[in-house]
Short mmCIF file of C-alpha atoms in Angstrom, two decimals:
data_model
loop_
_atom_site.label_atom_id
_atom_site.label_comp_id
_atom_site.label_asym_id
_atom_site.label_seq_id
_atom_site.Cartn_x
_atom_site.Cartn_y
_atom_site.Cartn_z
CA MET A 68 85.27 101.26 119.37
CA TYR A 69 87.95 98.70 120.19
CA PHE A 70 86.41 96.12 117.85
CA SER A 71 86.25 98.67 115.04
CA HIS A 72 89.93 99.48 115.55
CA ILE A 73 90.87 95.79 115.40
CA LYS A 74 88.86 95.35 112.20
CA ARG A 75 90.65 98.29 110.60
CA ILE A 76 94.07 96.88 111.55
CA THR A 77 93.09 93.46 110.22
CA ALA A 78 91.88 94.95 106.93
CA GLY A 79 95.18 96.81 106.62
CA MET A 80 97.17 93.63 107.15
CA LEU A 81 95.09 91.77 104.56
CA SER A 82 95.51 94.63 102.09
CA ALA A 83 99.28 94.57 102.57
CA LEU A 84 99.23 90.81 102.05
CA CYS A 85 97.46 91.33 98.72
CA LEU A 86 100.34 93.54 97.60
CA LEU A 87 103.07 91.21 98.84
CA SER A 88 101.45 88.10 97.39
CA PHE A 89 101.26 89.67 93.96
CA SER A 90 104.95 90.57 94.01
CA ALA A 91 105.84 86.88 93.89
CA CYS A 92 103.68 86.11 90.86
CA ARG A 93 103.38 89.36 88.92
CA ASN A 94 105.25 87.97 85.88
CA ASP A 95 103.07 84.87 85.58
CA SER A 96 100.10 85.71 83.38
CA SER A 97 98.28 82.57 84.53
CA ASN A 98 97.69 84.29 87.86
CA HIS A 99 95.47 86.96 86.29
CA THR A 100 91.75 86.33 86.45
CA GLY A 101 91.12 88.79 83.64
CA GLY A 102 92.22 92.00 82.01
CA SER A 103 95.61 92.64 80.46
CA SER A 104 99.06 92.81 81.97
CA ILE A 105 100.38 96.32 82.47
CA SER A 106 103.92 97.55 82.13
CA ASP A 107 105.34 100.86 83.27
CA SER A 108 105.05 102.29 79.75
CA SER A 109 101.84 100.66 78.59
CA SER A 110 99.91 103.80 77.57
CA THR A 111 99.01 103.71 73.89
CA VAL A 112 97.37 106.13 71.46
CA SER A 113 94.10 105.48 69.67
CA THR A 114 93.06 107.43 66.57
CA ASP A 115 89.34 107.28 67.38
CA GLN A 116 88.00 110.26 69.34
CA LYS A 117 85.12 109.33 71.65
CA PRO A 118 82.66 111.45 73.66
CA LEU A 119 83.39 112.18 77.31
CA THR A 120 81.97 109.63 79.74
CA ASP A 121 79.11 110.61 82.03
CA LEU A 122 80.64 109.43 85.30
CA THR A 123 77.31 109.66 87.13
CA VAL A 124 75.96 106.72 85.12
CA ILE A 125 76.65 103.08 85.97
CA PRO A 126 77.20 101.00 82.81
CA PRO A 127 74.46 98.41 82.13
CA ASN A 128 74.82 94.82 83.25
CA THR A 129 75.79 92.74 80.21
CA TYR A 130 77.50 89.93 82.13
CA ASP A 131 76.71 86.32 82.97
CA GLY A 132 77.57 85.39 86.53
CA ALA A 133 79.45 87.34 89.17
CA THR A 134 81.80 89.81 87.48
CA VAL A 135 84.16 92.51 88.75
CA VAL A 136 84.50 95.23 86.10
CA CYS A 137 87.11 97.98 85.84
CA ASP A 138 85.78 101.25 84.44
CA ASP A 139 86.17 102.10 80.74
CA ILE A 140 85.95 105.89 80.53
CA VAL A 141 86.87 108.85 78.32
CA VAL A 142 88.15 112.07 79.92
CA ALA A 143 89.90 115.27 78.86
CA ALA A 144 93.65 115.80 79.14
CA GLY A 145 94.62 117.68 82.29
CA THR A 146 91.54 116.58 84.24
CA THR A 147 92.31 116.34 87.94
CA LYS A 148 90.94 113.82 90.42
CA VAL A 149 89.22 111.67 87.83
CA PRO A 150 86.99 109.11 89.60
CA TYR A 151 87.83 105.58 88.48
CA ARG A 152 85.35 102.90 89.51
CA VAL A 153 85.59 99.17 90.14
CA MET A 154 82.12 97.65 89.83
CA LEU A 155 80.39 94.40 90.68
CA TYR A 156 77.59 92.75 88.73
CA ASN A 157 75.47 89.68 89.61
CA ASN A 158 76.68 89.72 93.19
CA PRO A 159 76.24 86.27 94.77
CA GLY A 160 76.71 87.70 98.27
CA TYR A 161 80.04 88.12 100.02
CA GLY A 162 81.45 89.16 103.38
CA PHE A 163 85.17 89.07 102.58
CA VAL A 164 86.94 90.43 99.50
CA GLY A 165 90.52 90.88 98.36
CA LEU A 166 91.29 92.60 95.05
CA ARG A 167 94.38 93.73 93.16
CA VAL A 168 94.04 96.46 90.54
CA LEU A 169 96.97 97.31 88.26
CA TYR A 170 97.13 100.74 86.68
CA ASP A 171 99.32 102.51 84.14
CA GLY A 172 102.44 103.85 85.85
CA THR A 173 102.01 107.21 84.13
CA LEU A 174 99.06 107.94 86.39
CA GLN A 175 99.38 109.06 90.00
CA PRO A 176 96.66 107.94 92.45
CA TYR A 177 95.30 110.12 95.22
CA MET A 178 96.41 109.05 98.68
CA ASP A 179 94.77 109.41 102.10
CA ALA A 180 97.45 110.50 104.57
CA GLU A 181 95.00 110.43 107.48
CA ARG A 182 94.44 106.69 107.04
CA GLY A 183 98.10 105.79 106.56
CA GLU A 184 101.22 106.37 104.50
CA ASP A 185 100.30 103.90 101.73
CA GLU A 186 96.52 104.20 101.95
CA MET A 187 94.57 105.24 98.86
CA GLU A 188 91.80 107.80 98.91
CA ILE A 189 88.70 105.84 97.92
CA LEU A 190 84.93 106.05 98.16
CA THR A 191 82.98 102.83 98.71
CA GLY A 192 79.68 102.21 96.94
CA ASP A 193 76.64 99.93 97.06
CA GLY A 194 78.69 96.98 95.83
CA MET A 195 80.76 97.08 99.02
CA GLY A 196 78.46 99.02 101.32
CA GLY A 197 79.22 99.22 105.03
CA PHE A 198 82.45 97.22 104.88
CA MET A 199 85.58 97.91 106.90
CA PHE A 200 88.37 98.28 104.36
CA SER A 201 91.99 99.03 103.67
CA CYS A 202 93.13 100.11 100.20
CA MET A 203 96.90 100.30 99.81
CA ASN A 204 99.01 101.46 96.88
CA SER A 205 102.30 99.97 95.73
CA ALA A 206 103.97 102.69 93.67
CA GLU A 207 106.73 100.30 92.61
CA GLN A 208 104.27 97.79 91.16
CA ASN A 209 101.64 100.33 90.04
CA MET A 210 99.11 98.29 91.96
CA ILE A 211 96.26 98.80 94.37
CA GLY A 212 95.61 96.13 96.99
CA LEU A 213 92.17 96.26 98.58
CA ALA A 214 90.87 94.09 101.41
CA ALA A 215 87.47 94.51 103.03
CA PHE A 216 84.95 92.65 105.14
CA GLY A 217 81.61 93.32 106.77
CA SER A 218 79.42 92.12 109.61
CA VAL A 219 76.85 90.85 107.11
CA ASP A 220 77.15 89.70 103.51
CA CYS A 221 76.81 92.37 100.82
CA LYS A 222 74.33 91.28 98.13
CA SER A 223 74.05 94.51 96.12
CA ASP A 224 75.37 95.21 92.64
CA GLY A 225 77.05 98.49 91.79
CA VAL A 226 80.27 100.34 92.45
CA MET A 227 82.53 98.56 94.91
CA PHE A 228 84.93 101.47 95.26
CA THR A 229 86.10 104.58 93.45
CA CYS A 230 89.71 105.75 93.41
CA TYR A 231 91.11 108.93 91.85
CA PHE A 232 93.80 109.87 89.34
CA ASP A 233 95.12 113.01 87.63
CA ILE A 234 95.42 112.91 83.84
CA PRO A 235 98.62 114.52 82.50
CA ALA A 236 97.95 117.92 80.92
CA ASP A 237 100.16 117.04 77.95
CA ALA A 238 98.46 113.69 77.25
CA ALA A 239 97.78 113.36 73.54
CA SER A 240 94.25 112.82 72.29
CA GLY A 241 93.59 109.09 72.09
CA THR A 242 96.09 108.12 74.79
CA VAL A 243 94.93 104.98 76.58
CA TYR A 244 95.82 104.08 80.18
CA ASP A 245 95.04 100.41 80.81
CA PHE A 246 93.77 98.81 84.01
CA SER A 247 93.50 95.14 84.97
CA ALA A 248 92.41 93.34 88.11
CA GLU A 249 92.60 90.07 89.98
CA VAL A 250 90.23 88.65 92.59
CA VAL A 251 92.23 87.24 95.50
CA ASP A 252 89.34 86.45 97.84
CA PHE A 253 85.57 86.68 97.39
CA ARG A 254 83.49 84.67 99.80
CA PRO A 255 80.51 84.90 102.14
CA LEU A 256 80.94 85.07 105.90
CA GLU A 257 79.98 81.40 105.98
CA GLY A 258 80.91 79.36 102.94
CA GLU A 259 83.46 78.84 100.20
CA ASN A 260 85.01 81.27 97.71
CA HIS A 261 82.79 82.31 94.80
CA GLN A 262 84.04 82.07 91.23
CA VAL A 263 84.21 85.64 89.96
CA ALA A 264 85.10 86.80 86.44
CA VAL A 265 87.11 89.98 85.92
CA VAL A 266 86.95 92.50 83.08
CA GLY A 267 89.81 94.97 82.63
CA GLY A 268 89.25 98.61 81.71
CA LYS A 269 90.95 101.79 80.66
CA ILE A 270 91.00 105.58 80.72
CA THR A 271 91.08 107.14 77.25
CA VAL A 272 92.02 110.79 76.66
CA GLN A 273 89.56 112.55 74.37
#
């Protein structure tokens, strides 16, 4: 019980460090592993109407090497608590991870008051199964900072974690909310950091 509590505190400190570290370099695009930079008013409108995404299906693996992928989904305007997934493909095995995910400032993430004032409500998946984690939100930077670690290396592909957003009821059809990500730390319990590619994503309003 005591060890679990210490691990949770440590994960929280690492998650906060992810947020603070990004603050110093957020305007330097060379610090982004992949995806696009996001401003507070980055939502755009597309003229192509697409079918709604089946959020029970994991997109196929079309990647070479270890890759963290932000979801690319289509939802209806006014949908509440939309699950937004961050996925991992070709997992080389890791025991420590630190991620930053930037989201469109128009969206409001769901928070978990029981875990802490700045803690996000998330659901972990096979791609981060059994890890102790902290997932903090910086409303000022429109950024999620996640830190997690386990007692054994995770070697599974799949969803790392799912967070949740409400889509504005007045969002026009074709509105696009962009997401990007950066890998801060991704390494096994024993060994050096892995090189991990990152693919940004988006939420599109049908």
